Coordinates of C-alpha atoms in Angstrom, one line a residue:
X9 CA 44.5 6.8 175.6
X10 CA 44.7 9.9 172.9
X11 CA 41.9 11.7 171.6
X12 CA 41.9 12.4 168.0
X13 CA 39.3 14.3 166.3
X14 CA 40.0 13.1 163.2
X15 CA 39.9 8.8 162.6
X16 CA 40.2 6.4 159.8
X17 CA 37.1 5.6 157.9
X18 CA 38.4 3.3 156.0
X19 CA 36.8 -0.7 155.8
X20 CA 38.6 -3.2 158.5
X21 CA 40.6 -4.9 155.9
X22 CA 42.2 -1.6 154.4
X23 CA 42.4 -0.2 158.2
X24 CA 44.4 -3.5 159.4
X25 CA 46.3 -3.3 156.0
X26 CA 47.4 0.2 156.6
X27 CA 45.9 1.2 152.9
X28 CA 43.9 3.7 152.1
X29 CA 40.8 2.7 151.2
X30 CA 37.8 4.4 149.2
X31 CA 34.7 3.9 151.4
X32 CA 32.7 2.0 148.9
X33 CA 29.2 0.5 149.6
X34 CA 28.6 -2.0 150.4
X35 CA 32.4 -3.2 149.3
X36 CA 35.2 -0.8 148.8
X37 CA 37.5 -1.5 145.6
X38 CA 40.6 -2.9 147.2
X39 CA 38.6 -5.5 148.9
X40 CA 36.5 -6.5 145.5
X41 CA 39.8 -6.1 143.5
X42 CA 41.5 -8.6 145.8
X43 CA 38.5 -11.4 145.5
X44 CA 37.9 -10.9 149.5
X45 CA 34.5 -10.4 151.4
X46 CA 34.5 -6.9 152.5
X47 CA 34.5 -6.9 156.8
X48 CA 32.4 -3.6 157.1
X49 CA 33.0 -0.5 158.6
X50 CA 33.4 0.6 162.3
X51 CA 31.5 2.8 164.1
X52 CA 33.3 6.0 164.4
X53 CA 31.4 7.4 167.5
X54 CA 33.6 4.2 169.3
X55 CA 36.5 5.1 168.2
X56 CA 37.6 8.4 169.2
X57 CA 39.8 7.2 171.9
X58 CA 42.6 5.0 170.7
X59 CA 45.2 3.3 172.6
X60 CA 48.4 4.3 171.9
X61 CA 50.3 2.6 174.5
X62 CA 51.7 0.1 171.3
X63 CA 53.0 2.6 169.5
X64 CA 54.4 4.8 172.4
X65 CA 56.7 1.6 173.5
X66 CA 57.8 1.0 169.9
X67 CA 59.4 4.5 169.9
X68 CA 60.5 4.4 173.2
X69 CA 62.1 1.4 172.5
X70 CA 63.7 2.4 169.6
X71 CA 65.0 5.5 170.7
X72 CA 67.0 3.8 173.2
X73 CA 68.2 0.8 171.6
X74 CA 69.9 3.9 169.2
X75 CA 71.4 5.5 172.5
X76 CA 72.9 2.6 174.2
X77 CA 72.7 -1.5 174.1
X78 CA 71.3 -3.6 176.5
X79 CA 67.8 -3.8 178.2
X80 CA 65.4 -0.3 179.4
X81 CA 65.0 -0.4 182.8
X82 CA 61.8 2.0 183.2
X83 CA 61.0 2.0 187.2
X84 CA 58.1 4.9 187.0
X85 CA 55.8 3.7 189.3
X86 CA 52.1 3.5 188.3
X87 CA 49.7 1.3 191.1
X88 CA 52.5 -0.7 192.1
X89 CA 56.1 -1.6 191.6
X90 CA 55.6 -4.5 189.4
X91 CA 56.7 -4.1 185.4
X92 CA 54.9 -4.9 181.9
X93 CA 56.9 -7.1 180.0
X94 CA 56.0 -7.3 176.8
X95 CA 58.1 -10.0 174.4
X96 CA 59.6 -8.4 171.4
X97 CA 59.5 -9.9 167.9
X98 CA 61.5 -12.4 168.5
X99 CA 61.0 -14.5 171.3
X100 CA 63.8 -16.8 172.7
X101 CA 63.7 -19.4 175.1
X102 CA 64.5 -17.3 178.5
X103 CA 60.6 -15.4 178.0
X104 CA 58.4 -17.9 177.7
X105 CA 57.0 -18.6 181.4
X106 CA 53.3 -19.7 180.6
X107 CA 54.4 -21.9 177.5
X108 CA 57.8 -23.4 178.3
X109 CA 60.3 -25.2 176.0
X110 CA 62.7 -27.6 176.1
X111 CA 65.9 -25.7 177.0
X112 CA 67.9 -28.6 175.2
X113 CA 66.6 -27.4 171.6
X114 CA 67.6 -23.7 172.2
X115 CA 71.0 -24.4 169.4
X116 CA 68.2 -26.3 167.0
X117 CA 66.3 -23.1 167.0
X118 CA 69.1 -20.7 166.6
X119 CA 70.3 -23.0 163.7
X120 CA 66.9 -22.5 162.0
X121 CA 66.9 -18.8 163.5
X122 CA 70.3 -17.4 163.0
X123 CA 69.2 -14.0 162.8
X124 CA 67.4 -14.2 166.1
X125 CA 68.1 -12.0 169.1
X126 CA 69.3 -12.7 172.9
X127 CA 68.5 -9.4 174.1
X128 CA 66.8 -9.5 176.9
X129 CA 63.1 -8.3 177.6
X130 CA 62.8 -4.9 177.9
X131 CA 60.7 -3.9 180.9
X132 CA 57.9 -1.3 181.2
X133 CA 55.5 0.3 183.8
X134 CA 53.2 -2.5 184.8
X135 CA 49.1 -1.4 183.8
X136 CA 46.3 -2.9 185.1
X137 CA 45.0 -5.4 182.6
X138 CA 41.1 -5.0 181.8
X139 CA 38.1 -6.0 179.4
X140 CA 39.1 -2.9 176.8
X141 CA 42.9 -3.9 176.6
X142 CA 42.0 -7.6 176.8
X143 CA 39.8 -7.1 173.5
X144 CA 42.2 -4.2 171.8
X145 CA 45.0 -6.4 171.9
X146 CA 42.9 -9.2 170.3
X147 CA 41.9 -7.0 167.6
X148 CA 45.4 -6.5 167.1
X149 CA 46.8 -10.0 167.0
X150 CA 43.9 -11.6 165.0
X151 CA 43.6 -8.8 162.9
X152 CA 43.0 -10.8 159.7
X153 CA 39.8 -12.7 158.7
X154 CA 40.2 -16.1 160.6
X155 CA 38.6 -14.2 163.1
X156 CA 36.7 -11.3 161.6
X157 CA 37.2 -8.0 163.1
X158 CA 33.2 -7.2 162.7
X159 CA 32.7 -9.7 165.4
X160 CA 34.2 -7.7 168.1
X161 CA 32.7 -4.4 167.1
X162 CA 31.1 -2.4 169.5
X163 CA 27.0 -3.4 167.9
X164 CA 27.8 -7.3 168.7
X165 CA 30.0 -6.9 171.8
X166 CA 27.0 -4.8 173.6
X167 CA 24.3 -6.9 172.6
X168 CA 25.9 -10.5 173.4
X169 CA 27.8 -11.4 176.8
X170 CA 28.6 -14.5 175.5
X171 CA 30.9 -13.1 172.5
X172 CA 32.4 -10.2 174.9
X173 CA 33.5 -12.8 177.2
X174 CA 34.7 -15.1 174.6
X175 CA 36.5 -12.3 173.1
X176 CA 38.1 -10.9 176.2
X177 CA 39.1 -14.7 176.9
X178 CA 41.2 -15.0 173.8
X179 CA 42.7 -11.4 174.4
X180 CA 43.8 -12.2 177.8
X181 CA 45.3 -15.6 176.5
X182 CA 47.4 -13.7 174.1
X183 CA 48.3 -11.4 177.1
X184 CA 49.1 -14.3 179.3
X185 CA 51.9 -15.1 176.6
X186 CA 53.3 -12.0 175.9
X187 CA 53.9 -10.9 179.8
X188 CA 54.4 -14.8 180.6
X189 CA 51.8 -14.2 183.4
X190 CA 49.9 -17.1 185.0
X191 CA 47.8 -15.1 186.3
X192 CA 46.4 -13.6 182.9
X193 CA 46.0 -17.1 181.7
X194 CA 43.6 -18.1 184.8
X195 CA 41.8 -15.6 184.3
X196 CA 41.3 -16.2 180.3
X197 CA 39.9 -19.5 181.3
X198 CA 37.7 -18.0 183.8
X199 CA 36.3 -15.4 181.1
X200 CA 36.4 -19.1 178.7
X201 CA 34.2 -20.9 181.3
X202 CA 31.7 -18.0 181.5
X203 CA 31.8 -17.9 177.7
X204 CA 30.8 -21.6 177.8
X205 CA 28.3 -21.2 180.0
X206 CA 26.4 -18.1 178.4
X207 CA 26.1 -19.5 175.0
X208 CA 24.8 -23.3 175.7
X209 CA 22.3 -20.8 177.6
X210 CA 22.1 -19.2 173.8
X211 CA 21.9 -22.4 172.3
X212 CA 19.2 -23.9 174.4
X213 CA 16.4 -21.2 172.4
X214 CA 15.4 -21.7 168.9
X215 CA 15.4 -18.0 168.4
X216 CA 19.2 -17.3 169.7
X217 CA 20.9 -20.6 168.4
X218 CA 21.3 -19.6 164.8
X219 CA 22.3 -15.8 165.1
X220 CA 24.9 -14.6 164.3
X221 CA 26.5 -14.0 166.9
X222 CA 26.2 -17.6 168.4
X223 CA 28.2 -18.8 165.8
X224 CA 30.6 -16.4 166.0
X225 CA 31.1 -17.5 170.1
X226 CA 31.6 -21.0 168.8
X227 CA 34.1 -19.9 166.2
X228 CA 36.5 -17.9 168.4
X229 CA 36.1 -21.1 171.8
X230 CA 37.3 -23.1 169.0
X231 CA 40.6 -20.8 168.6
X232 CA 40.7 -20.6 172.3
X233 CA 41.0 -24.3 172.5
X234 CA 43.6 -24.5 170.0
X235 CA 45.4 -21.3 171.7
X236 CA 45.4 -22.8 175.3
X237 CA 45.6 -26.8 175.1
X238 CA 48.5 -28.3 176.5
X239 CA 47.2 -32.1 176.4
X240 CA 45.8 -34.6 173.9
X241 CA 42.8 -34.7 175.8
X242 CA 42.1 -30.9 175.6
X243 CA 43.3 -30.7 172.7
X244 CA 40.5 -32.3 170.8
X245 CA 38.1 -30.0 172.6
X246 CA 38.1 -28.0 169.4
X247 CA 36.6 -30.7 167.5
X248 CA 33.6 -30.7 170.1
X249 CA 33.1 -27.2 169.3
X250 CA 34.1 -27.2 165.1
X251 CA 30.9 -29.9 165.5
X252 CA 28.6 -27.9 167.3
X253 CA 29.1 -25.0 164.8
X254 CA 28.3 -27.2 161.5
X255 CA 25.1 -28.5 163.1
X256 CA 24.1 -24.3 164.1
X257 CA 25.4 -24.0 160.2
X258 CA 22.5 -26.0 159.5
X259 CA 19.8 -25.0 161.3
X260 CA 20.7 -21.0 159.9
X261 CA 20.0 -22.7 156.8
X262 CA 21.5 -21.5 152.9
X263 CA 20.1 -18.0 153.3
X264 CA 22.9 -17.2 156.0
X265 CA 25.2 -17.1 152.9
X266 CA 23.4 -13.9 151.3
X267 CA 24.7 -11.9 153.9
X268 CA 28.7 -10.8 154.5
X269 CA 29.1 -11.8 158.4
X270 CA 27.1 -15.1 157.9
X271 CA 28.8 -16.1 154.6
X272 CA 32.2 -15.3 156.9
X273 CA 31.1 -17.0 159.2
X274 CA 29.9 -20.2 156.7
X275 CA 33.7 -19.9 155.7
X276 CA 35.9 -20.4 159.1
X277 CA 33.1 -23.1 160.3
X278 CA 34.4 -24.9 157.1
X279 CA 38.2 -24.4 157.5
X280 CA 37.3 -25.9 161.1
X281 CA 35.2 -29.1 160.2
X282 CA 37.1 -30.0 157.3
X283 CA 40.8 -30.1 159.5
X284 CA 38.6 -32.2 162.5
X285 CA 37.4 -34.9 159.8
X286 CA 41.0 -34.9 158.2
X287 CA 42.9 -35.3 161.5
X288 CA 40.5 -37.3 163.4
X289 CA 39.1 -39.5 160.2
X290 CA 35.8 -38.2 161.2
X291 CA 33.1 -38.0 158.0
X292 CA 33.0 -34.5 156.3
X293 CA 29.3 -33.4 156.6
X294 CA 27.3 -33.0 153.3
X295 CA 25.4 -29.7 154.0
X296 CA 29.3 -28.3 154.0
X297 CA 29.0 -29.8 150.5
X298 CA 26.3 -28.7 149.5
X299 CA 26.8 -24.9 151.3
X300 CA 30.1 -24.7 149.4
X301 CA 28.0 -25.3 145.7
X302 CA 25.9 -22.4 146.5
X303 CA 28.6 -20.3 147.8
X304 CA 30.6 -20.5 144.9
X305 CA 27.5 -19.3 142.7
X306 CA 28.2 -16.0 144.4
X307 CA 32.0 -16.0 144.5
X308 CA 34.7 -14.4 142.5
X309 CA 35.8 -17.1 139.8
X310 CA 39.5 -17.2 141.2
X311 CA 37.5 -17.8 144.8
X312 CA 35.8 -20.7 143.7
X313 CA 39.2 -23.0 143.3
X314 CA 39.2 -22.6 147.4
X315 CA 35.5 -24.0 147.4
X316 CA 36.4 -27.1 144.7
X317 CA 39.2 -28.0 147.0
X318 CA 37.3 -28.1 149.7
X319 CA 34.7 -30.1 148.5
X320 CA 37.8 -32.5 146.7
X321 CA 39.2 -33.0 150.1
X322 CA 35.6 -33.2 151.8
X323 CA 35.7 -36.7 149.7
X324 CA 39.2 -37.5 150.6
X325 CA 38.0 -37.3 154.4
X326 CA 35.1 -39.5 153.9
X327 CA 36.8 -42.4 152.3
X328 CA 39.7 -41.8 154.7
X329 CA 36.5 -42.3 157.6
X330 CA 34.8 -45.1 155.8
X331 CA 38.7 -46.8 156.0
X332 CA 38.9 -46.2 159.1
X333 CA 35.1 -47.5 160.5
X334 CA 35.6 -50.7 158.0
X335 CA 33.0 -49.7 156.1
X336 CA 34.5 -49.4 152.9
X337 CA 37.1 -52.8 153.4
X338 CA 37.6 -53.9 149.5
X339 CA 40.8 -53.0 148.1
X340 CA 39.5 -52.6 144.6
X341 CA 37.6 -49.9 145.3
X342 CA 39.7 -48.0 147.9
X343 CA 42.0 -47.9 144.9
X344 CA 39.4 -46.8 142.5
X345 CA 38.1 -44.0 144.8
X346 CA 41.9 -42.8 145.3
X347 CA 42.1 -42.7 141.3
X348 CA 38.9 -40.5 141.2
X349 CA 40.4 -38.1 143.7
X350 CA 44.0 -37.8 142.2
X351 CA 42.1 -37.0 138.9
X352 CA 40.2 -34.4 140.9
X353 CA 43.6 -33.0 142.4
X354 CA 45.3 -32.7 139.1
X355 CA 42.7 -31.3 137.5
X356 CA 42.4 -28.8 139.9
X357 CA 45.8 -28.3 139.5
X358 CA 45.5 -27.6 135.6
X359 CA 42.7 -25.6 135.6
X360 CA 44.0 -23.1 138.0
X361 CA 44.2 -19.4 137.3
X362 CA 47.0 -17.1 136.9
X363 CA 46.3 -14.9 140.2
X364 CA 46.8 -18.2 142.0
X365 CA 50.5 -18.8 141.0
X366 CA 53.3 -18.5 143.5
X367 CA 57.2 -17.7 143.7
X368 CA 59.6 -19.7 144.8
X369 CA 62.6 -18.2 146.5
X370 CA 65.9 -19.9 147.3
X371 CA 68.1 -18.6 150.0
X372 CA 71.8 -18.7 148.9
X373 CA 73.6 -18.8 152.4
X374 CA 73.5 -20.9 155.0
X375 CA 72.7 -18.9 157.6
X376 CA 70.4 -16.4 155.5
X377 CA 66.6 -16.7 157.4
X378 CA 63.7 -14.8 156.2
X379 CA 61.7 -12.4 158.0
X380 CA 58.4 -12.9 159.3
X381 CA 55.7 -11.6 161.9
X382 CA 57.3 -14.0 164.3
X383 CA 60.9 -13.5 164.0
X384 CA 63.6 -14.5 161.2
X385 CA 63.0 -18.3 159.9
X386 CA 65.5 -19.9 157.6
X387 CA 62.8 -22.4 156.2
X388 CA 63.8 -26.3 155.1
X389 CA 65.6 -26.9 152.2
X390 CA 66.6 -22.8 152.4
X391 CA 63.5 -22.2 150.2
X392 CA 60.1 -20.6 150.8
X393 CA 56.8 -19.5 148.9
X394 CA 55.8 -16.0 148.3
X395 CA 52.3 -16.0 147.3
X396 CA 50.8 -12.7 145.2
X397 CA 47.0 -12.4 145.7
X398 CA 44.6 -13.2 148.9
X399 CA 44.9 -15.8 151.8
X400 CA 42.8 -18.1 150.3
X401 CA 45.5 -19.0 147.7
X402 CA 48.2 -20.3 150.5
X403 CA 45.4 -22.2 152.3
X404 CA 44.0 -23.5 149.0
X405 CA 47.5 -25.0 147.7
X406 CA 48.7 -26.1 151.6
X407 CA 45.1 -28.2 151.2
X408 CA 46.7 -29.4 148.0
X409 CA 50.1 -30.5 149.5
X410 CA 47.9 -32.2 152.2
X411 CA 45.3 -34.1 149.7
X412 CA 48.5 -35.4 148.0
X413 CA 50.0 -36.4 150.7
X414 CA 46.8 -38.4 152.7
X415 CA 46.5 -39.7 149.3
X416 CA 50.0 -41.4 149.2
X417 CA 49.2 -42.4 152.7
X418 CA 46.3 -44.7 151.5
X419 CA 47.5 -46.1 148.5
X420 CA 50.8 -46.7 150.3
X421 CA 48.0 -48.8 153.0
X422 CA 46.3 -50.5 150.3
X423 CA 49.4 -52.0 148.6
X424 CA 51.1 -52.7 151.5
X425 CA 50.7 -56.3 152.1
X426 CA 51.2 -57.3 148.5
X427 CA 54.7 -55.9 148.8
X428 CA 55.6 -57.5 152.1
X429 CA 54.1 -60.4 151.0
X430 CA 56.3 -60.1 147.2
X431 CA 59.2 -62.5 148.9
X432 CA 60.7 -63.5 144.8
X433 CA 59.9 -60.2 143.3
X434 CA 57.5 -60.4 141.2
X435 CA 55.9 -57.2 142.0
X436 CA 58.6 -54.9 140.9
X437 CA 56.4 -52.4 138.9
X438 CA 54.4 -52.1 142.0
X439 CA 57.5 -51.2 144.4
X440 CA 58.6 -48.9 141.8
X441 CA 55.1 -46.9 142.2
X442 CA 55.5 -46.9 145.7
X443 CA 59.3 -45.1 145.7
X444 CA 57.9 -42.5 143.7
X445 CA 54.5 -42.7 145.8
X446 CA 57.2 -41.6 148.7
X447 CA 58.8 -39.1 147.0
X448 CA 55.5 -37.2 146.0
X449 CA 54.9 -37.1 149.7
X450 CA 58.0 -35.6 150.8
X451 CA 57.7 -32.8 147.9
X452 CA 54.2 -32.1 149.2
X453 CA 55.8 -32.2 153.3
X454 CA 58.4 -29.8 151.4
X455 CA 55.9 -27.2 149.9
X456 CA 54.1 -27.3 153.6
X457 CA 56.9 -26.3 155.2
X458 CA 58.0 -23.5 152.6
X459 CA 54.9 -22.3 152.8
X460 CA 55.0 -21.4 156.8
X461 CA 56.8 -18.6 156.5
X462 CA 54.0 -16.7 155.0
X463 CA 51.2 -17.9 157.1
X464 CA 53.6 -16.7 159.9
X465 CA 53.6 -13.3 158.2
X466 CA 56.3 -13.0 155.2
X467 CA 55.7 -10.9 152.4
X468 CA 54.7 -7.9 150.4
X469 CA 51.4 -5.7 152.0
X470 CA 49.1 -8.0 150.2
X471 CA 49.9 -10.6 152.7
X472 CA 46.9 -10.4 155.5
X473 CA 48.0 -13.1 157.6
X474 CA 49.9 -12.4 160.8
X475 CA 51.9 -14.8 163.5
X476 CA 48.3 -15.7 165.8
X477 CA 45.7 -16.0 162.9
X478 CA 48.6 -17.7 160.0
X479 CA 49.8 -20.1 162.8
X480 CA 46.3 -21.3 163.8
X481 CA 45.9 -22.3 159.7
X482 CA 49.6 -24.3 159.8
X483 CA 49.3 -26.3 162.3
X484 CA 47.1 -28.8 160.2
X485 CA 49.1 -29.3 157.0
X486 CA 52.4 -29.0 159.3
X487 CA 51.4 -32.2 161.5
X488 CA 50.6 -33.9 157.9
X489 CA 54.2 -32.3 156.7
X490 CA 55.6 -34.3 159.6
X491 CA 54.2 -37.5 159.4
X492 CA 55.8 -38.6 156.3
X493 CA 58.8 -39.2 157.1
X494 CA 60.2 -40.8 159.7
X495 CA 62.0 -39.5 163.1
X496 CA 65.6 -39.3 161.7
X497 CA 64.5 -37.9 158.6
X498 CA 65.6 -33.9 158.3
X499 CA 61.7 -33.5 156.5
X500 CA 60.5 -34.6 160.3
X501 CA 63.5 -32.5 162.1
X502 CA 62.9 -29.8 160.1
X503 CA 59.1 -29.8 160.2
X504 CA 59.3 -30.3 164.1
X505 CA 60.8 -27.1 164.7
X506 CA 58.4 -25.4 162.8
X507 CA 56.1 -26.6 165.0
X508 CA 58.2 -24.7 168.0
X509 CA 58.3 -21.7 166.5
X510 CA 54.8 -20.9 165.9
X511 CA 54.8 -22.3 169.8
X512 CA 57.4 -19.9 171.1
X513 CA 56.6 -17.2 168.9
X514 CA 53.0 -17.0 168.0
X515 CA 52.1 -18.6 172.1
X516 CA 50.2 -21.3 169.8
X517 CA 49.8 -24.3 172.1
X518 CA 49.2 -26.7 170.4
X519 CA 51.8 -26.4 168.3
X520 CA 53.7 -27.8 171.6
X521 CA 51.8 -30.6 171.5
X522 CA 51.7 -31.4 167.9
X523 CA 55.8 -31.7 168.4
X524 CA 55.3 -33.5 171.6
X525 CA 53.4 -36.1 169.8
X526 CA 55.2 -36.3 166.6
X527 CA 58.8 -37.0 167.9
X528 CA 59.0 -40.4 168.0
X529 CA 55.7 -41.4 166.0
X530 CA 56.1 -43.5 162.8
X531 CA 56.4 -41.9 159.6
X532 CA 53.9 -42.6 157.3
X533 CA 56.5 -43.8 154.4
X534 CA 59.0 -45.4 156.9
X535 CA 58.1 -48.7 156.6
X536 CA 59.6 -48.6 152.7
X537 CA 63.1 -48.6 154.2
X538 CA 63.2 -52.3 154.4
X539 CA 61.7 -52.6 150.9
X540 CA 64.0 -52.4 147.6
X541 CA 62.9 -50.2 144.9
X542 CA 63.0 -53.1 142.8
X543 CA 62.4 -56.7 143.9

């Protein structure tokens, strides 16, 4: 740990940015000009000691890398004779202990990674792993808003267990991958289970089950969840949670959105109930409806397309529900509700402003990869989206791609046994439809998968999202991406090992299992193989 006299006084954002920031109040210019809820400022009296072991082993590591190749063997002896081994960017196959991969798709990854590295792990003095480095190096990894850097600040951590522990959990999880200790990810769950059992104590007390800081405990056991599951069954466990936090949404009732942390916090319960209806046809609740109308009366206009698409696709999750339950069976008005929604969609699309436009890049060779936060990506089709202005643009347009798609995916349902039925042909407009119905889809699986590398962290400064908090938002329009198509299909090949690399790379697991799951499942548009364009 160094002192420094002398720290940073900038706002979170402009601090995890690395850009100097003005010090406005209550918003600082950079934050306002970017259409962004400002996170606050730290209190400097916690602050004076920063850990500097990061940035020690960077230039250590450089420096030698320069002198000679190979790995650092570093035997100083601390407590013990054990080592830190910390992954570098680039993770390959041989580091991954806690989260392992299928040796056999080693060559698939270096084919989508040609730019990767074999070197092996460089090896450090071993520390002792605590509660401060646990929660530092979760600062560091989720450092943009999907989890809030306010919530770990020293005013909430001291005043609630429950978030400490919760926080601590997740920091030790991310440890756990990057040392590929067992032993770090035991005791994440243990700090998880303590978590668990502190806040349903919180959420047993009228006067403790709609602060703040309960929320913000449900919020971050939901990333743990989707961090840490390894099976189907766990796997859903952060649906359990994404439900318990839109019924404490509300109870807090619309006044929560006057402040920054709550209206924060209104946002990632959103992102979180939204993906469980979408993925688990569950309905979308109306109160997120209704939230989402008065949260846009306070927005930045360009902020309010992220609020209409939400809403758009809020509907798209209900009728997808109402399928599903049988309570909606007549195909008439399926079809009419999928009309109303496309018109939605496209006019959505139209309306949009110019800050929300993206660039499309095209690599030219073969074995040209992009870099990103996790490692070099060469991204399907060789091209990938650069988008200019705040996260909320790349999540808005991925909710796009996937409204387009689930859209396909019903009509495609609702037609489907007037074209097997169509034995002479007589429907041949109808087929038609459905061919370019298919192809929509596997533009919009396209545009998901070009869009990874930036959630994984590709881009100019303006790009918040790093390889933890970017992957965490992919994993929902990349199992959509996926499902088109069918299991020989390079869209599904491609898509699949997408999924491995914010695995391997970002120690997401559930992105494991998404792949797991999605090898051999149908495609959504598979079934058209058998059916002629025209009759």
């Amino acid at each position: 740990m160094t002192y420094y006299g002398a720290v940073s006084k900038g706002c979170e954002a402009c601090r995890s940015r690395k850009v100097k920031c003005d010090g406005g109040q209550p918003t600082c210019s950079r934050c306002e000009r970017a259409g962004r809820q400002c996170p606050g400022y730290r209190e400097l009296t916690t602050v004076i000691f920063r850990n500097e072991n990061r940035r020690i082993i960077r230039r250590i590591t450089k420096k030698q890398r320069s002198q000679a190749a190979g790995p650092i063997e570093d035997n100083t002896s601390t407590q013990g004779n054990t080592h830190l081994r910390l992954a570098p960017k680039l993770v390959n196959e041989e580091n991954l202990k806690v989260f392992p991969s299928r040796p056999q798709q080693n060559h698939q990854l270096q084919q989508l990674n040609p730019c990767s590295s074999n070197q092996a792990l460089i090896t450090h003095p071993s520390i002792r792993i605590g509660r401060n480095e646990a929660v530092c190096f979760f600062r560091l990894e989720f450092s943009w808003q999907t989890v809030p850097m306010h919530f770990t600040s020293s005013r909430w951590v001291n005043h609630c267990p429950a978030l400490l522990n919760a926080t601590e959990a997740l920091g030790l999880a991310l440890l756990s991958f990057a040392r590929g200790s067992p032993s770090l990810a035991h005791e994440a769950y243990a700090q998880y289970g303590t978590a668990l059992q502190l806040v349903n104590g919180l959420l047993s007390t009228p006067a403790t089950a709609t602060l703040d800081a309960t929320l913000a405990v449900v919020v971050l056991m939901s990333f743990f969840e989707i961090l840490t599951s390894r099976n189907p069954i766990s796997a859903k466990s952060w649906t359990n949670h994404a439900s318990g936090a839109a019924r404490i949404l509300d109870l807090r009732g619309p006044s929560q959105l006057g402040s920054p942390l709550g209206y924060q916090l209104f946002l990632e319960t959103r992102g979180m109930v939204l993906a469980a209806s979408l993925v688990y046809k569950k309905p979308y609740p109306q109160i997120l409806v209704d939230y989402t109308l008065m949260a846009m009366e306070r927005e930045p206009p360009s902020l309010t397309y992220a609020g209409r698409m939400f809403n758009i696709l809020g509907q798209l999750a209900n009728l997808r529900a109402a399928i599903e339950s049988r309570t909606v069976t007549d195909m008439s008005e399926i079809l009419s509700a999928i009309n109303d929604i496309e018109s939605q969609l496209i006019n959505w699309r139209k309306s949009l402003p110019s800050d929300w436009d993206y660039e499309t890049v095209t690599l030219e060779g073969n074995n040209d990869a992009v870099e990103t936060c996790c490692g070099n990506i060469r991204p399907y089709g060789g091209r990938y989206f650069v988008y200019q202005t705040a996260p909320y643009v790349a999540c808005g347009w991925s909710y796009y791609y996937v409204g387009k798609i689930l859209l396909g995916d019903l009509f495609l349902n609702a037609v489907r046994l007037d074209i097997l039925e169509d034995t002479r042909g007589k429907q041949e407009s109808l087929r038609t439809k459905c061919w370019a119905v298919r192809q929509t889809m596997n533009q919009m699986g396209s545009a998901i998968c070009a869009s990874i590398p930036w959630f994984l962290g590709l881009g100019p400064p303006t790009n918040e999202l790093i390889g933890v908090g970017g992957g965490c938002l992919s994993l929902l329009p990349l199992s959509f991406a996926a499902c088109v198509e069918g299991p020989n299909h390079p869209l599904r090949h491609d898509a699949l090992l997408l999924f491995d690399i914010v695995s391997e790379r970002a120690g997401i697991a559930q992105a494991s299992l998404y792949r797991q799951m999605l090898t051999h499942a149908k495609g959504m548009v598979e079934w058209l193989d058998d059916i002629s364009p025209r009759g």
